[in-house]
CSV table of C-alpha atoms and ligand atoms in Angstrom, one decimal:
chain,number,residue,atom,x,y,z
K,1,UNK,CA,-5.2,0.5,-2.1
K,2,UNK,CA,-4.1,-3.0,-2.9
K,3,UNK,CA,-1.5,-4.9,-4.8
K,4,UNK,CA,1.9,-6.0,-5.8
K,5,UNK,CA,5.5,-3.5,-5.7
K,6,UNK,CA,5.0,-1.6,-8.5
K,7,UNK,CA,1.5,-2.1,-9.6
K,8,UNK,CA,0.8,1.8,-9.1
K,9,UNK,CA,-0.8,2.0,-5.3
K,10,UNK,CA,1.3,4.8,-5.2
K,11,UNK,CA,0.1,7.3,-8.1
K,12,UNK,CA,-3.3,6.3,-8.2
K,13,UNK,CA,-3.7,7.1,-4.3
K,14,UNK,CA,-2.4,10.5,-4.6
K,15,UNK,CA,-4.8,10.9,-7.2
K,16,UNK,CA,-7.9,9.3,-5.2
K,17,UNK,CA,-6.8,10.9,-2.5
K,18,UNK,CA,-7.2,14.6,-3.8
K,19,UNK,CA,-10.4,13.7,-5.4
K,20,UNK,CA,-12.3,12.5,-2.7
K,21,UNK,CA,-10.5,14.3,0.0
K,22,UNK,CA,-8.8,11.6,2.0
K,23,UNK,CA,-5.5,11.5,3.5
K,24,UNK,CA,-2.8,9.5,1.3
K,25,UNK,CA,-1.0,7.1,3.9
K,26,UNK,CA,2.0,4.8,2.5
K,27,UNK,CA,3.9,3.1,5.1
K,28,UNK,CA,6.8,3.1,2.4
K,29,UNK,CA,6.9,7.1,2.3
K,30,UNK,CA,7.0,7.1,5.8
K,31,UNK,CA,9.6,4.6,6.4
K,32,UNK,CA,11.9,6.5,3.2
K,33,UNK,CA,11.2,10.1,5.0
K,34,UNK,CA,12.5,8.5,8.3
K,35,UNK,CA,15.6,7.0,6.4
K,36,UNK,CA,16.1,10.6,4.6
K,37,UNK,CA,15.8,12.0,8.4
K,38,UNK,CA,18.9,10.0,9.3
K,39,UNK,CA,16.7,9.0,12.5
K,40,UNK,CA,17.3,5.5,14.5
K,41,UNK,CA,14.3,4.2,13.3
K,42,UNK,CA,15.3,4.8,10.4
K,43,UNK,CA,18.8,3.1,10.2
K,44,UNK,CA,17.3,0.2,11.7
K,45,UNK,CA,15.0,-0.5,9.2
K,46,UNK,CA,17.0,0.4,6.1
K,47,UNK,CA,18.8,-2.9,5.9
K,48,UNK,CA,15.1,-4.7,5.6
K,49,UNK,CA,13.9,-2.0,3.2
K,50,UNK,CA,16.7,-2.8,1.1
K,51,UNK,CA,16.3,-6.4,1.1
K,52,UNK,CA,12.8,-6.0,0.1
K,53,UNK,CA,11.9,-7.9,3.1
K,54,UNK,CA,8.7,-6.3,6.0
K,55,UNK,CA,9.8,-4.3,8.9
K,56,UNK,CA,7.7,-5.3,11.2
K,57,UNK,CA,4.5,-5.4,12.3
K,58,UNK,CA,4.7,-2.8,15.1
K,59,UNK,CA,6.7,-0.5,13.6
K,60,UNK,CA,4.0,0.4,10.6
K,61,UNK,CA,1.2,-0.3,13.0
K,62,UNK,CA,2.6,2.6,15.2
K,63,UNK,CA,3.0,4.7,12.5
K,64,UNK,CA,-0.7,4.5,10.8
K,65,UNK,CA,-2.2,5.1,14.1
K,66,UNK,CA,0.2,8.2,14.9
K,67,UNK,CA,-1.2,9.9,11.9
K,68,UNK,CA,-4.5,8.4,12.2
K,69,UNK,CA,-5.4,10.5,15.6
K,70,UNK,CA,-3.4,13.8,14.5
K,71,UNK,CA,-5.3,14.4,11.2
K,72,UNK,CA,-8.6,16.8,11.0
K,73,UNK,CA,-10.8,17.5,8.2
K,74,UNK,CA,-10.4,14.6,6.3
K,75,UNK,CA,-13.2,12.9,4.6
K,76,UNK,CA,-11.5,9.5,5.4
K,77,UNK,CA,-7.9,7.6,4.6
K,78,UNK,CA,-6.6,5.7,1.9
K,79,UNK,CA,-4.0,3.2,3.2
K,80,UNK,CA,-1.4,2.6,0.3
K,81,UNK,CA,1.2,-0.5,1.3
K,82,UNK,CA,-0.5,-0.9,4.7
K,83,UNK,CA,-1.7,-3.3,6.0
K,84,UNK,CA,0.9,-6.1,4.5
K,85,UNK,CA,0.0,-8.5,6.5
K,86,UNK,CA,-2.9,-10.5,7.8
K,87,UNK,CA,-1.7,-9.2,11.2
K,88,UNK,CA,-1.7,-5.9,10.2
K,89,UNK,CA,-4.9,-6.2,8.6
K,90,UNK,CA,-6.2,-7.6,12.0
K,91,UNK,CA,-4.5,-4.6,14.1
K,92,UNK,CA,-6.1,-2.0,11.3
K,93,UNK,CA,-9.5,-3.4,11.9
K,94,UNK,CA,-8.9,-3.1,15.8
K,95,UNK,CA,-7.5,0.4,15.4
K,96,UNK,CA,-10.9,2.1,13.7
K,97,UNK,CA,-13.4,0.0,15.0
K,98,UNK,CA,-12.0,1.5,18.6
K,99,UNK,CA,-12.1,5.0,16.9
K,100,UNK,CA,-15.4,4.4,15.0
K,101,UNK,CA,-14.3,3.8,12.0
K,102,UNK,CA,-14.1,0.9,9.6
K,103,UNK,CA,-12.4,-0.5,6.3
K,104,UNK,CA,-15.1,0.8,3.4
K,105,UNK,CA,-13.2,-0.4,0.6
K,106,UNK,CA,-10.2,-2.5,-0.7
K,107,UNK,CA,-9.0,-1.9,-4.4
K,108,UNK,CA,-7.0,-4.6,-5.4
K,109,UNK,CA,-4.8,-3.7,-8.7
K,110,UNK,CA,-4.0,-6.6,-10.4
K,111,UNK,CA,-0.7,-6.8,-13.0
K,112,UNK,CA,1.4,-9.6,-14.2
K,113,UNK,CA,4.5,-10.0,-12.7
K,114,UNK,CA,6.8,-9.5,-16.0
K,115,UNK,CA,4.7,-5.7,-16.0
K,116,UNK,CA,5.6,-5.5,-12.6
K,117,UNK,CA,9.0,-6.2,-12.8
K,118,UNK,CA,9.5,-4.1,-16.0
K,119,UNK,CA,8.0,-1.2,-14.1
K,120,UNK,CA,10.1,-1.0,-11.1
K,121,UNK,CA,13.2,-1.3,-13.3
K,122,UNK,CA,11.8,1.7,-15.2
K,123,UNK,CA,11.0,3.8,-11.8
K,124,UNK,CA,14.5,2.8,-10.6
K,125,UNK,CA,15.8,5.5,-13.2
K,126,UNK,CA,14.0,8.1,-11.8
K,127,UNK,CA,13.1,7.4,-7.9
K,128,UNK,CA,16.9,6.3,-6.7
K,129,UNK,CA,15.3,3.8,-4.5
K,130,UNK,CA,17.6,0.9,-4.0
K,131,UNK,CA,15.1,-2.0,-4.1
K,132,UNK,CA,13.9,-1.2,-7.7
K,133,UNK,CA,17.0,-1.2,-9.1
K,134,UNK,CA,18.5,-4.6,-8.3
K,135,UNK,CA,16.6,-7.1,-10.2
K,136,UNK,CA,16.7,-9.7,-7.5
K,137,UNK,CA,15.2,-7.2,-4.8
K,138,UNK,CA,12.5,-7.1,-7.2
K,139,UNK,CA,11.9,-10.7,-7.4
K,140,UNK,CA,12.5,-11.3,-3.3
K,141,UNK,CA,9.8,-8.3,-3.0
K,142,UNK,CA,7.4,-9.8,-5.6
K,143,UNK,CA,7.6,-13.2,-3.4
K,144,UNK,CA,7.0,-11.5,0.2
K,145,UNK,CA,3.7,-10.3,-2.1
K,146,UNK,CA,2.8,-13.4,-2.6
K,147,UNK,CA,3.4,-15.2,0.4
K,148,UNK,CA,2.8,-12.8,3.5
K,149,UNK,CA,0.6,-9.4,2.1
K,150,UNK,CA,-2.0,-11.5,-0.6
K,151,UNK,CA,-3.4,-13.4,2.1
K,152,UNK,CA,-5.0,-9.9,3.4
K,153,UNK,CA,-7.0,-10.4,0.0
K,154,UNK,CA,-8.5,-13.1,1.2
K,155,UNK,CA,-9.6,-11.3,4.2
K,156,UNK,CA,-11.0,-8.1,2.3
K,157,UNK,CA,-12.9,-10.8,0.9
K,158,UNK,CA,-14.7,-12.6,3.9
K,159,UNK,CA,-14.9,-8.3,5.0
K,160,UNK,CA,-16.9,-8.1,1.5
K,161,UNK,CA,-14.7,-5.0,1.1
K,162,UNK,CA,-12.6,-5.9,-1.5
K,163,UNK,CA,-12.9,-5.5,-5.5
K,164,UNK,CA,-10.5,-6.2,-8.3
K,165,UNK,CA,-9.1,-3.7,-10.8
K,166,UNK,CA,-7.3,-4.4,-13.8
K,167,UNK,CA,-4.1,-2.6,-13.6
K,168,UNK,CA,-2.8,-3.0,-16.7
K,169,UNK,CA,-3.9,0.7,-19.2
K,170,UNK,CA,-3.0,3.9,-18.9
K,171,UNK,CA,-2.6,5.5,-16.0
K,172,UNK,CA,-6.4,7.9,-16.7
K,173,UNK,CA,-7.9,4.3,-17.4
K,174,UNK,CA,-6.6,2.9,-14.6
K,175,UNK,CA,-7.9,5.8,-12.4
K,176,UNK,CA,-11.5,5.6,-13.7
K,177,UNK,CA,-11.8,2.2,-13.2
K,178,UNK,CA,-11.1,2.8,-9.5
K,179,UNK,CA,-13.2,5.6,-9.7
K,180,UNK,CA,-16.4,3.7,-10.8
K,181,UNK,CA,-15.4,1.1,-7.3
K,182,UNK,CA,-15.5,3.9,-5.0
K,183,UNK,CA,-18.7,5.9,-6.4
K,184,UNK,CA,-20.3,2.5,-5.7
K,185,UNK,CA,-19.5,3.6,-2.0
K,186,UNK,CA,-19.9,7.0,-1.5
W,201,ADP,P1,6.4,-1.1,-3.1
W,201,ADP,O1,5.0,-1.4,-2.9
W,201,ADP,O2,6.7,-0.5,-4.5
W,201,ADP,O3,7.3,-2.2,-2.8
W,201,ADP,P2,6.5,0.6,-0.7
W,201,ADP,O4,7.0,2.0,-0.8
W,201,ADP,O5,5.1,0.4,-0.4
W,201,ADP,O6,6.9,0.0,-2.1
W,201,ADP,O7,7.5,-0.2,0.3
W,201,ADP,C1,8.9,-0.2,0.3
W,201,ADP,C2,9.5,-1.1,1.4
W,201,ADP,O8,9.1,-0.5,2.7
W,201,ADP,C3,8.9,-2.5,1.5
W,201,ADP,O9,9.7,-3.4,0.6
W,201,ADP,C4,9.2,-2.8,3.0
W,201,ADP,O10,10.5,-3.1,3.2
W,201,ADP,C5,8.8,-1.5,3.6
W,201,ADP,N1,7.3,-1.4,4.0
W,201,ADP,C6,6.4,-0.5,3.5
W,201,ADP,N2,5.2,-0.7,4.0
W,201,ADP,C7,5.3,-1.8,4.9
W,201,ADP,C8,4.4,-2.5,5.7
W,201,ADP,N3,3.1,-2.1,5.8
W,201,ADP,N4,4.9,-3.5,6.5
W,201,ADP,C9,6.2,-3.9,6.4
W,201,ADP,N5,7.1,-3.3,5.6
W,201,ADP,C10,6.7,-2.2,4.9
């Protein structure tokens, strides 16, 4: 699942997830449970979190492949804020192609950046996270968007893997759209 801070990876994977019986994977969960945890990974990294700015690559790469070969009884994963990179997309293709796996599908959502912005200010009232409250977080993380993490668009594309979704509706329209992508997979 693809696209911008605050353009909804987040609920519609949880959603997608249960539906077609995948595990839901965000590298931002993860890196907020480890700061809850009040472990040393996780003081290192709150600084950068708060910024807005990527930990890096190893540290999510790590992660991903940690839960990767513990799960069972999965029908598959949906990655949500992973890979941000093109060097994370290149270490994610490495990862399952040694374990037999492979990307299927990238769902791009696609939402302007005034929606976005307006969004994260909104989820700042009820999530407590730092970076959507301050509104030039926002913009810093809506620029590391653009300049390291849409570049991996281009290489869902040359993978043929990647499709675009309008973001901007309802949540249930939103949800169906991405519904009609993957049931031309499955
Ligand atoms: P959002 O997409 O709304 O910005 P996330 O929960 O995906 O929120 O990420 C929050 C923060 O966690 C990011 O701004 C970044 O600092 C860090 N982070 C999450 N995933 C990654 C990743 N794959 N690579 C580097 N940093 C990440």
């Amino acid at each position: 699942m693809f696209g911008p801070p605050g353009s909804g990876k987040g609920t519609q994977s949880v959603t997608l997830a249960e539906k077609y019986n995948l595990l839901h994977l965000s590298t931002g969960d993860m890196l907020r449970a480890e700061l809850a945890a009040g472990t040393e990974l996780g003081r290192k990294m709150s600084a950068i979190m708060a910024a807005g700015e990527l930990v890096p690559d190893d540290v999510v790469i790590a992660m991903i492949a940690q839960k990767i070969d513990s799960t069972t009884g999965k029908a598959g994963f949906i990655f949500d804020g992973f890979p941000r990179t093109v060097e994370q997309a290149d270490a994610l293709q490495v990862m399952l192609k040694e374990r037999g796996m492979k990307i299927d599908l990238m769902l791009v959502l696609e939402v302007n950046d005034a929606e976005l912005t307006d969004r994260m200010k909104k989820r700042a009232l009820v999530s407590g996270r730092a970076d959507d409250a301050d509104e030039a977080v926002i913009k810093n993380r809506i620029a590391v968007y653009q300049a390291k993490t849409e570049p991996v668009i281009e290489f869902g594309r040359r993978a043929g893997v990647s499709r675009m979704v309008d973001g901007v509706g309802s949540i249930d329209e939103i949800f169906s759209r991405l519904c009609s992508q993957v049931e031309t997979i499955i």
